[in-house]
Each structure stands twice: as structure tokens, then as C-alpha cells.
mmCIF file of C-alpha atoms and ligand atoms in Angstrom:
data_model
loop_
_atom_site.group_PDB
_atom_site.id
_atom_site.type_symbol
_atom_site.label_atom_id
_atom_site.label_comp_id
_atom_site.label_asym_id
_atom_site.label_seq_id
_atom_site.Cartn_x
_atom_site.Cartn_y
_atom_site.Cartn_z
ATOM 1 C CA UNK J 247 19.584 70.457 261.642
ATOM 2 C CA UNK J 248 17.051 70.954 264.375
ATOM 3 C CA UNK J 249 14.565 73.196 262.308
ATOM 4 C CA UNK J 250 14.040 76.314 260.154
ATOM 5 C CA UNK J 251 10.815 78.674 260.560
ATOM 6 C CA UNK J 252 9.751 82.139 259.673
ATOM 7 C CA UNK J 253 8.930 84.384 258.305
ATOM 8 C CA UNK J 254 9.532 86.057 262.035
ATOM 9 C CA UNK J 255 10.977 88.523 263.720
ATOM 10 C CA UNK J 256 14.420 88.649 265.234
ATOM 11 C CA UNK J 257 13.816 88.811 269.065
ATOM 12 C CA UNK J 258 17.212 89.899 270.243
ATOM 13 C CA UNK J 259 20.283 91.493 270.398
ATOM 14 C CA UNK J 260 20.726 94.818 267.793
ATOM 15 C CA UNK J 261 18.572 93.823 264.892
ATOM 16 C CA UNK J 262 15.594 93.008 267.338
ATOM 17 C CA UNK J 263 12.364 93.538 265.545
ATOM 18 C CA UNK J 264 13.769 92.613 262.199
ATOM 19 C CA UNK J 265 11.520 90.263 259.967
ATOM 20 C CA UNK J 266 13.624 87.389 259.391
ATOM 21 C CA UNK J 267 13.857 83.554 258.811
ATOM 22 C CA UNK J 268 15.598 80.957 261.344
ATOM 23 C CA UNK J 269 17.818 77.989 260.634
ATOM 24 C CA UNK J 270 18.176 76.060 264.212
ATOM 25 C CA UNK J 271 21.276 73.626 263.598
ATOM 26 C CA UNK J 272 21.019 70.469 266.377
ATOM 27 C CA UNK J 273 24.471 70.018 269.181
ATOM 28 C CA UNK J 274 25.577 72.380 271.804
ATOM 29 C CA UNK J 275 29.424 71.919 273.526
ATOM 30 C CA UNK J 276 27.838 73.980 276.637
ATOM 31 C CA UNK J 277 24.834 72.428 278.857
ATOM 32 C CA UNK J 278 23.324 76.071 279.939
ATOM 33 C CA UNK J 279 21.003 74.812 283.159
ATOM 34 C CA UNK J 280 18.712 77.886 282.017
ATOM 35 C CA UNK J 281 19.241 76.837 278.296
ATOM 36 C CA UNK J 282 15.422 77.984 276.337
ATOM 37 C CA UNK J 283 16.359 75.169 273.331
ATOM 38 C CA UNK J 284 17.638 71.940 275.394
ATOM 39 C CA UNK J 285 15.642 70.300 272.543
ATOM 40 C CA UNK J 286 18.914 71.067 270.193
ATOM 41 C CA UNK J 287 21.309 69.616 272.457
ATOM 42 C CA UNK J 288 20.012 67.909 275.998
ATOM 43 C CA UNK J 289 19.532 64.263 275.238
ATOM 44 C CA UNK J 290 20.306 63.291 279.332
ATOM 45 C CA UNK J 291 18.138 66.007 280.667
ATOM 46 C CA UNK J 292 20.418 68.094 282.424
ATOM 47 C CA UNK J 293 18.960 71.628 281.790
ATOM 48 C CA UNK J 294 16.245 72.692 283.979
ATOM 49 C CA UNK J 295 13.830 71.461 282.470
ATOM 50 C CA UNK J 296 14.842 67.953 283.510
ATOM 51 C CA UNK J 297 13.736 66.460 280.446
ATOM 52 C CA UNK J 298 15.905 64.356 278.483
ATOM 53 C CA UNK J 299 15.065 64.994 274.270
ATOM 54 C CA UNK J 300 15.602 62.351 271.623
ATOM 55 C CA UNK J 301 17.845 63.243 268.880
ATOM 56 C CA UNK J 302 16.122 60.733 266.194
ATOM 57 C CA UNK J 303 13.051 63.005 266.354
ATOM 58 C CA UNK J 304 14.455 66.223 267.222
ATOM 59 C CA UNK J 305 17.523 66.133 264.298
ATOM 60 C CA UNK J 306 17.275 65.786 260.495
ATOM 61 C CA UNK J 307 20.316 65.424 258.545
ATOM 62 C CA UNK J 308 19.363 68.253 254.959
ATOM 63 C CA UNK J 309 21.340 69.103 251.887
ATOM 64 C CA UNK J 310 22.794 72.354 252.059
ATOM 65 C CA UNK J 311 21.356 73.573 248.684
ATOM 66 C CA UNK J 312 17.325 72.655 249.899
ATOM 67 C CA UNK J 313 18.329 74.370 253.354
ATOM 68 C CA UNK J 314 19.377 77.773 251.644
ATOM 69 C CA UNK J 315 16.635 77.446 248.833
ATOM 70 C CA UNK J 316 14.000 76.656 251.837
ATOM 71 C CA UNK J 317 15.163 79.810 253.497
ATOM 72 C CA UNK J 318 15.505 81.854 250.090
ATOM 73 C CA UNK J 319 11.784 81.037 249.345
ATOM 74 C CA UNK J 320 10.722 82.702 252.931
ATOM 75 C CA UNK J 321 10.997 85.820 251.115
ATOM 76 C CA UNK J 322 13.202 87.507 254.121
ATOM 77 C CA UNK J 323 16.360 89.827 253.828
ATOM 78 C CA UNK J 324 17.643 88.647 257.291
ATOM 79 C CA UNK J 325 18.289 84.908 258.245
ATOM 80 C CA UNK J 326 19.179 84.335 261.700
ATOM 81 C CA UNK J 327 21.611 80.689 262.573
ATOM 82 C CA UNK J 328 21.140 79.821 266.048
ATOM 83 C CA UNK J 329 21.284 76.625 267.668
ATOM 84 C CA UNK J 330 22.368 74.699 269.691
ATOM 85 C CA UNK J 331 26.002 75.958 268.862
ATOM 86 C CA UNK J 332 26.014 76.684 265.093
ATOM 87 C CA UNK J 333 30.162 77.576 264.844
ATOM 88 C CA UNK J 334 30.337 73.771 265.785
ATOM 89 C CA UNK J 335 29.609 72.887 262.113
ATOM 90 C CA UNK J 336 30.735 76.159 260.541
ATOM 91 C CA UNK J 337 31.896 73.710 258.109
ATOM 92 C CA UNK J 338 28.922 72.310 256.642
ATOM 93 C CA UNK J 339 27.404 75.613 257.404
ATOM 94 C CA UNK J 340 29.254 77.433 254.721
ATOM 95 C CA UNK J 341 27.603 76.230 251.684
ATOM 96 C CA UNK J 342 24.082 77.994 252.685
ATOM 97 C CA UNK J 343 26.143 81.073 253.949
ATOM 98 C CA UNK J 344 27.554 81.687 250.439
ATOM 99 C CA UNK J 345 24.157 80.993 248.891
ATOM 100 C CA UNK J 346 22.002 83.210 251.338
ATOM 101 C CA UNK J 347 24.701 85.582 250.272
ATOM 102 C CA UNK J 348 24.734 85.223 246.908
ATOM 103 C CA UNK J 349 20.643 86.171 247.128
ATOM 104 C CA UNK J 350 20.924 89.639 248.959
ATOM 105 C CA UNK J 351 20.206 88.049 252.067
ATOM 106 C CA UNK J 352 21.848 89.529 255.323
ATOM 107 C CA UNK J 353 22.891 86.682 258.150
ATOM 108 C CA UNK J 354 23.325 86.636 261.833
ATOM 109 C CA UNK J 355 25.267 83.920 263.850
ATOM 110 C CA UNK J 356 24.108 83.272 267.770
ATOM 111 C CA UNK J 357 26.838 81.830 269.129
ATOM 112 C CA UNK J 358 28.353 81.282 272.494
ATOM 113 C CA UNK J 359 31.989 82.685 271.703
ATOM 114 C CA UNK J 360 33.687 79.419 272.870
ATOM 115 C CA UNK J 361 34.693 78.566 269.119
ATOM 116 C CA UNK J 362 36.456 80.938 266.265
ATOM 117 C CA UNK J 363 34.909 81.025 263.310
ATOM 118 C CA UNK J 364 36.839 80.328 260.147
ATOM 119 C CA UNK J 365 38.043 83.518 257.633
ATOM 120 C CA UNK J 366 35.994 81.768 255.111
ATOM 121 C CA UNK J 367 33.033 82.020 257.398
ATOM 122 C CA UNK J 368 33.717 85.664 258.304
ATOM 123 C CA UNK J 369 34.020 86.258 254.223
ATOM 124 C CA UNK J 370 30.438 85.803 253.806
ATOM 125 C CA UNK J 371 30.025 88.663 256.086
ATOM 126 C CA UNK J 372 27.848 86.918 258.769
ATOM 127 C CA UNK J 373 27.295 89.145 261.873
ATOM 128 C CA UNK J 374 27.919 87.335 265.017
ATOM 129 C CA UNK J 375 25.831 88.071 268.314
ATOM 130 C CA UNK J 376 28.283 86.532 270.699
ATOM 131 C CA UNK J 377 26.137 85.396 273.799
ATOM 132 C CA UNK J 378 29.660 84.186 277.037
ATOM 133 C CA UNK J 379 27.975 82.734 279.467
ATOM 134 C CA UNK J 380 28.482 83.566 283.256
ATOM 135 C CA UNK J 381 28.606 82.003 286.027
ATOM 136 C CA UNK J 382 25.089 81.356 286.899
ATOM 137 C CA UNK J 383 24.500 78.934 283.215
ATOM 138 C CA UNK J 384 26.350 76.202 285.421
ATOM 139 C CA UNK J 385 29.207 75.413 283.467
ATOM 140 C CA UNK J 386 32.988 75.916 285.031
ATOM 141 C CA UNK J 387 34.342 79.142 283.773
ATOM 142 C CA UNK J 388 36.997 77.197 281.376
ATOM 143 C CA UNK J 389 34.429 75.717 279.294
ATOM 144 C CA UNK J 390 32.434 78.818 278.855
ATOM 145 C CA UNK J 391 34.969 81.759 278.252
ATOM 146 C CA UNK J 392 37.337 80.734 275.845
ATOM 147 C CA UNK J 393 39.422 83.723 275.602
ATOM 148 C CA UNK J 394 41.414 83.354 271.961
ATOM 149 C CA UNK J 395 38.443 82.609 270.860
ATOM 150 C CA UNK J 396 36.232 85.915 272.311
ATOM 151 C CA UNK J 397 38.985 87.366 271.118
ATOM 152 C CA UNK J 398 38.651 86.440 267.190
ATOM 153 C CA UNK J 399 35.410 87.019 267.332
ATOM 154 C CA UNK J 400 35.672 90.854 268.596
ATOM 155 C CA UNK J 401 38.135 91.524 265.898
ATOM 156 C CA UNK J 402 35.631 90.515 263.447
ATOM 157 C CA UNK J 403 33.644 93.586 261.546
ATOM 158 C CA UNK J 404 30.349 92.640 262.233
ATOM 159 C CA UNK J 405 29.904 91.826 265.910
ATOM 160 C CA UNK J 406 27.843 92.510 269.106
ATOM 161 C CA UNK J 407 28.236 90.454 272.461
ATOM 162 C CA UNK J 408 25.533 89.872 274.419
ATOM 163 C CA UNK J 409 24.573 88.800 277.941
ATOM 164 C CA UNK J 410 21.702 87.229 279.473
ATOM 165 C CA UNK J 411 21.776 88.902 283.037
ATOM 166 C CA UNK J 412 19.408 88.486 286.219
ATOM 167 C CA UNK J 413 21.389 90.581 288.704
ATOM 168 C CA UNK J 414 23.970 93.298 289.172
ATOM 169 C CA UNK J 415 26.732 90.248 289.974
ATOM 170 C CA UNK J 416 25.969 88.966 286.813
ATOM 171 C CA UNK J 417 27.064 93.130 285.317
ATOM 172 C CA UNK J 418 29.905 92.796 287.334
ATOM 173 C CA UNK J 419 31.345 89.542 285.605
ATOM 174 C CA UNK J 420 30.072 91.065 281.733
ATOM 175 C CA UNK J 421 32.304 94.310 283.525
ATOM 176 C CA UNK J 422 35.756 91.771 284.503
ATOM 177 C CA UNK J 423 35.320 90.305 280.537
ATOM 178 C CA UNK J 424 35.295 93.810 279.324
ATOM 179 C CA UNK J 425 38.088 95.159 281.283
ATOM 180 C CA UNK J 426 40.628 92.652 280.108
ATOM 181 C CA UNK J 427 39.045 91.915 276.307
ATOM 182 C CA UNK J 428 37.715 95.809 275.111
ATOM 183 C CA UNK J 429 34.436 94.462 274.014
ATOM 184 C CA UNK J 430 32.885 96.090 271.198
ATOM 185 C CA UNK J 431 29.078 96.272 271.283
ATOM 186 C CA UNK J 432 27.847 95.171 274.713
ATOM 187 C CA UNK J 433 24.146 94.278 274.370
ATOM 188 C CA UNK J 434 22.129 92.562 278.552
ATOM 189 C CA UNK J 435 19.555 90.668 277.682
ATOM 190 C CA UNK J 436 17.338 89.597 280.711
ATOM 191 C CA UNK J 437 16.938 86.371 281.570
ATOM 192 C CA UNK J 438 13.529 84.783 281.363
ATOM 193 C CA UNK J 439 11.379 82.509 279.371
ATOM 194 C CA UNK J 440 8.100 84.207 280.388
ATOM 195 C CA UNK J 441 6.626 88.012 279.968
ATOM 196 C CA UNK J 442 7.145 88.481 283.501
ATOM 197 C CA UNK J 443 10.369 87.042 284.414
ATOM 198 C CA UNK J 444 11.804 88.822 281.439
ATOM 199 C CA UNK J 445 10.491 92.212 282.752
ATOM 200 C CA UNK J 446 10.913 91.932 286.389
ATOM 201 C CA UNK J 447 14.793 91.236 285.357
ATOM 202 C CA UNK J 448 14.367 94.124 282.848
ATOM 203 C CA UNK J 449 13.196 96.781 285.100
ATOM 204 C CA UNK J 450 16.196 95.484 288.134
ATOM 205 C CA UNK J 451 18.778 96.121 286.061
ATOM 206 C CA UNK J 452 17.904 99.031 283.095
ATOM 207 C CA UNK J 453 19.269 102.157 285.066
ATOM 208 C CA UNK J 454 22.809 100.240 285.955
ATOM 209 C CA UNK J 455 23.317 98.927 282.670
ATOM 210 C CA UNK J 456 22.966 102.325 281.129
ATOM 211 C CA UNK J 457 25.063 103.630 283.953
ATOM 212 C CA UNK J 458 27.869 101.786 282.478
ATOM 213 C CA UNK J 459 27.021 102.969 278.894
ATOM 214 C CA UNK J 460 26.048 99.526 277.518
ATOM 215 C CA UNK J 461 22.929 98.754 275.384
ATOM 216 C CA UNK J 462 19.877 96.942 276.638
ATOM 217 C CA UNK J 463 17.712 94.343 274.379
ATOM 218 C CA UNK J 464 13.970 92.617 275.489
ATOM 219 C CA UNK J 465 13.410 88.762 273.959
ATOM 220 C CA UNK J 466 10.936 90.065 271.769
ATOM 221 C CA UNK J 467 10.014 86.756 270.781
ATOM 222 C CA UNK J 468 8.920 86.107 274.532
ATOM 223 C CA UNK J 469 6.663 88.944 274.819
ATOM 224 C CA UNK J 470 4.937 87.965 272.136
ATOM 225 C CA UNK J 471 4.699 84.136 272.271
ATOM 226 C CA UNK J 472 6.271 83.310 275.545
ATOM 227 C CA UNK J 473 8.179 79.854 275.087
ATOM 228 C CA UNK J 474 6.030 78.619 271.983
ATOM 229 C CA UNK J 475 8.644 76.892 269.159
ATOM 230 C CA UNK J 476 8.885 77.555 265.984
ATOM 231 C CA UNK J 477 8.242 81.121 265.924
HETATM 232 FE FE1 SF4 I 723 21.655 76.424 275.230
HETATM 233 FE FE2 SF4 I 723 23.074 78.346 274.050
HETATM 234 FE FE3 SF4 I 723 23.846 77.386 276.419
HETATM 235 FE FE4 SF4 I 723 24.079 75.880 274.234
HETATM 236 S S1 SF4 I 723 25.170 77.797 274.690
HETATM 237 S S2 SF4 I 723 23.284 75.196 276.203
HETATM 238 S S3 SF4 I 723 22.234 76.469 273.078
HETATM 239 S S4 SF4 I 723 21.959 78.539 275.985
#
């Protein structure tokens, strides 16, 4: 586990806005050059950011039971498991899924769609924001679309895919993974890890995207703290 904060606010996707807790699990199987938590994942420094993280301090191993009972005590009806890639260790995950669920507590999975959850996963009713990445995150196209998998996930009842876009190339590849997979819930995110970035790439590409009758989310969480942690 990388960390767990809140109470916050989900920042993206179609519960943005919602008070909420975070659980950040630690590993990625993707190296996203524009990645905004290479502290989860980049112990070379191959992300942007150039810096290579050290696992020892970044990574705690915790016992399922304090992890859920941590996130129970927030007080939250929402808890949002991002990473890092959390479906990597859906395994060990499951425990605080059933007990968040148990409480009343509502869950969201941000994951990159290259691995299918489990049916014991998807039992705890765990929405997933599916987040492909395209072309410009650096990775060649087999390692980041993993169609069976994409495809699992948009079968799943609770699911929304969404795309962190700069440009109207990057619309045209979200428009070539819709025409052959019938996405259901297409949410662009722009790109940025500042107030401005995240607007300028906002304001380029808001008329097309509703042109093509998707939905459009901010990064809340940037407009409000730009790329502090832990909030
Ligand atoms: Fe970062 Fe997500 Fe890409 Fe992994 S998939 S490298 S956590 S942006």
C-alpha cells in the first residue's frame, strides 16, 4: 500500500465532487511518461519527472482488516482505490472490498483496463473508472489496450471509461476503441497537472467532445490543490 487519505473529494470521472476517502495501493504494469503518481510505481525514473522513487519509503505492507477499519473511521460513503494499478492485487484487495461493503460504503476502482477483474471482485459491486491509455502515455499499444480485458470490464454493471486527452488525435484514437468495443460511458479528462494546463486542454477540446456525444470531467483535485499529495 502506497497510502490512504481523506476525507476528500473525488476529482474525476462521474462521481467528481463526491466527498470520499482514498486507498493508493503501490505497483503499476504500465510506465505512463505523463504518469501524476510515479511515486506508486517508478523506482528507475522513467516518467517525466525523471526521478527515480524508493519503494522502502514509499510502500507499507497493512492488514486488510486495519486498512478497511482506517477507511471506515473517515466517516465517508464513497472510497475511491487507485494506484498505481489496483486490479494487480485484486486479490488481497478483496478482503477490504467486502468490509467497506459490509459498512454502507460505496467503492470506485481507477484502473487502466489492461487486467479483468475477478466475479468475486465485481460481487462487491465496485464501480470501475476504466482510464486505456493512448498513444501519447509512451507505452506500445499491446501493453496498454488489452482488448479481452476492456472487454470484461464494459460488460460489468457499474462502469465508466475514461480518457486523459490533450488533442483532437488523441479523440480520434478514444473514437477507433469505441467503434470496435461499444463503450459504455465515455468520460475525456484533460491532461494536466496544473490549473492551467488542465484548462487550456479543457477549453481545446469541450465543443468536439460534445460533438461526439461523450461526457467531459475537470481533475477537480488539481484546481484546487494543483499536484499537492495526499489530498
Ligand atoms: Fe501511472 Fe496510471 Fe499509467 Fe500506471 S496506468 S503509470 S498509475 S497513469
Amino acid at each position: 500500500m502506497n497510502e490512504i487519505f481523506g476525507p476528500t473529494v473525488q476529482g474525476e470521472g462521474p462521481s467528481s465532487g463526491r466527498r470520499c476517502g482514498f486507498l493508493r495501493l503501490g505497483g503499476c504494469n504500465l510506465s505512463c511518461r505523463w504518469c501524476d503518481t510515479p511515486y506508486t510505481w517508478d523506482w528507475k525514473g522513467v516518467s517525466n519527472l525523471g526521478k527515480a522513487f524508493d519503494p522502502r519509503v514509499e510502500l507499507v505492507p497493512r492488514d486488510a482488516d486495519e486498512v478497511a477499519e482506517q477507511l471506515i473511521d473517515m466517516g465517508v460513503d464513497l472510497v475511491v482505490i487507485s494506484g498505481g494499478e489496483p486490479l494487480s492485487q485484486q486479490e488481497r484487495l478483496l478482503p477490504v472490498l467486502r468490509k467497506l461493503r459490509a459498512a454502507g460504503i460505496s467503492m470506485e476502482i481507477e484502473t487502466n483496463g489492461t487486467i479483468a477483474p475477478t466475479d468475486a471482485v465485481i460481487s462487491t459491486g465496485v464501480r470501475f473508472n476504466v482510464s486505456p491509455k493512448l498513444s501519447h502515455a509512451g507505452d506500445p499499444h499491446d501493453r496498454r489496450i488489452v482488448t479481452d480485458a476492456l472487454r470484461e470490464l464494459n460488460q460489468t454493471d457499474a462502469v465508466a471509461f475514461k480518457f486523459v486527452c490533450r488533442t483532437a488525435d488523441d479523440l480520434d484514437e478514444v473514437q477507433q476503441l469505441d467503434d470496435s468495443l461499444n463503450l459504455r460511458s465515455i468520460w475525456i479528462m484533460p491532461e494536466g497537472n496544473t490549473v492551467h494546463s488542465v484548462n487550456r486542454h479543457l477549453m481545446d477540446l469541450a465543443d468536439e467532445i460534445v460533438r461526439r456525444k461523450w461526457n467531459i470531467s475537470t481533475r477537480l483535485h488539481v484546481l484546487a490543490w494543483e499536484d499537492k499529495r495526499g489530498v
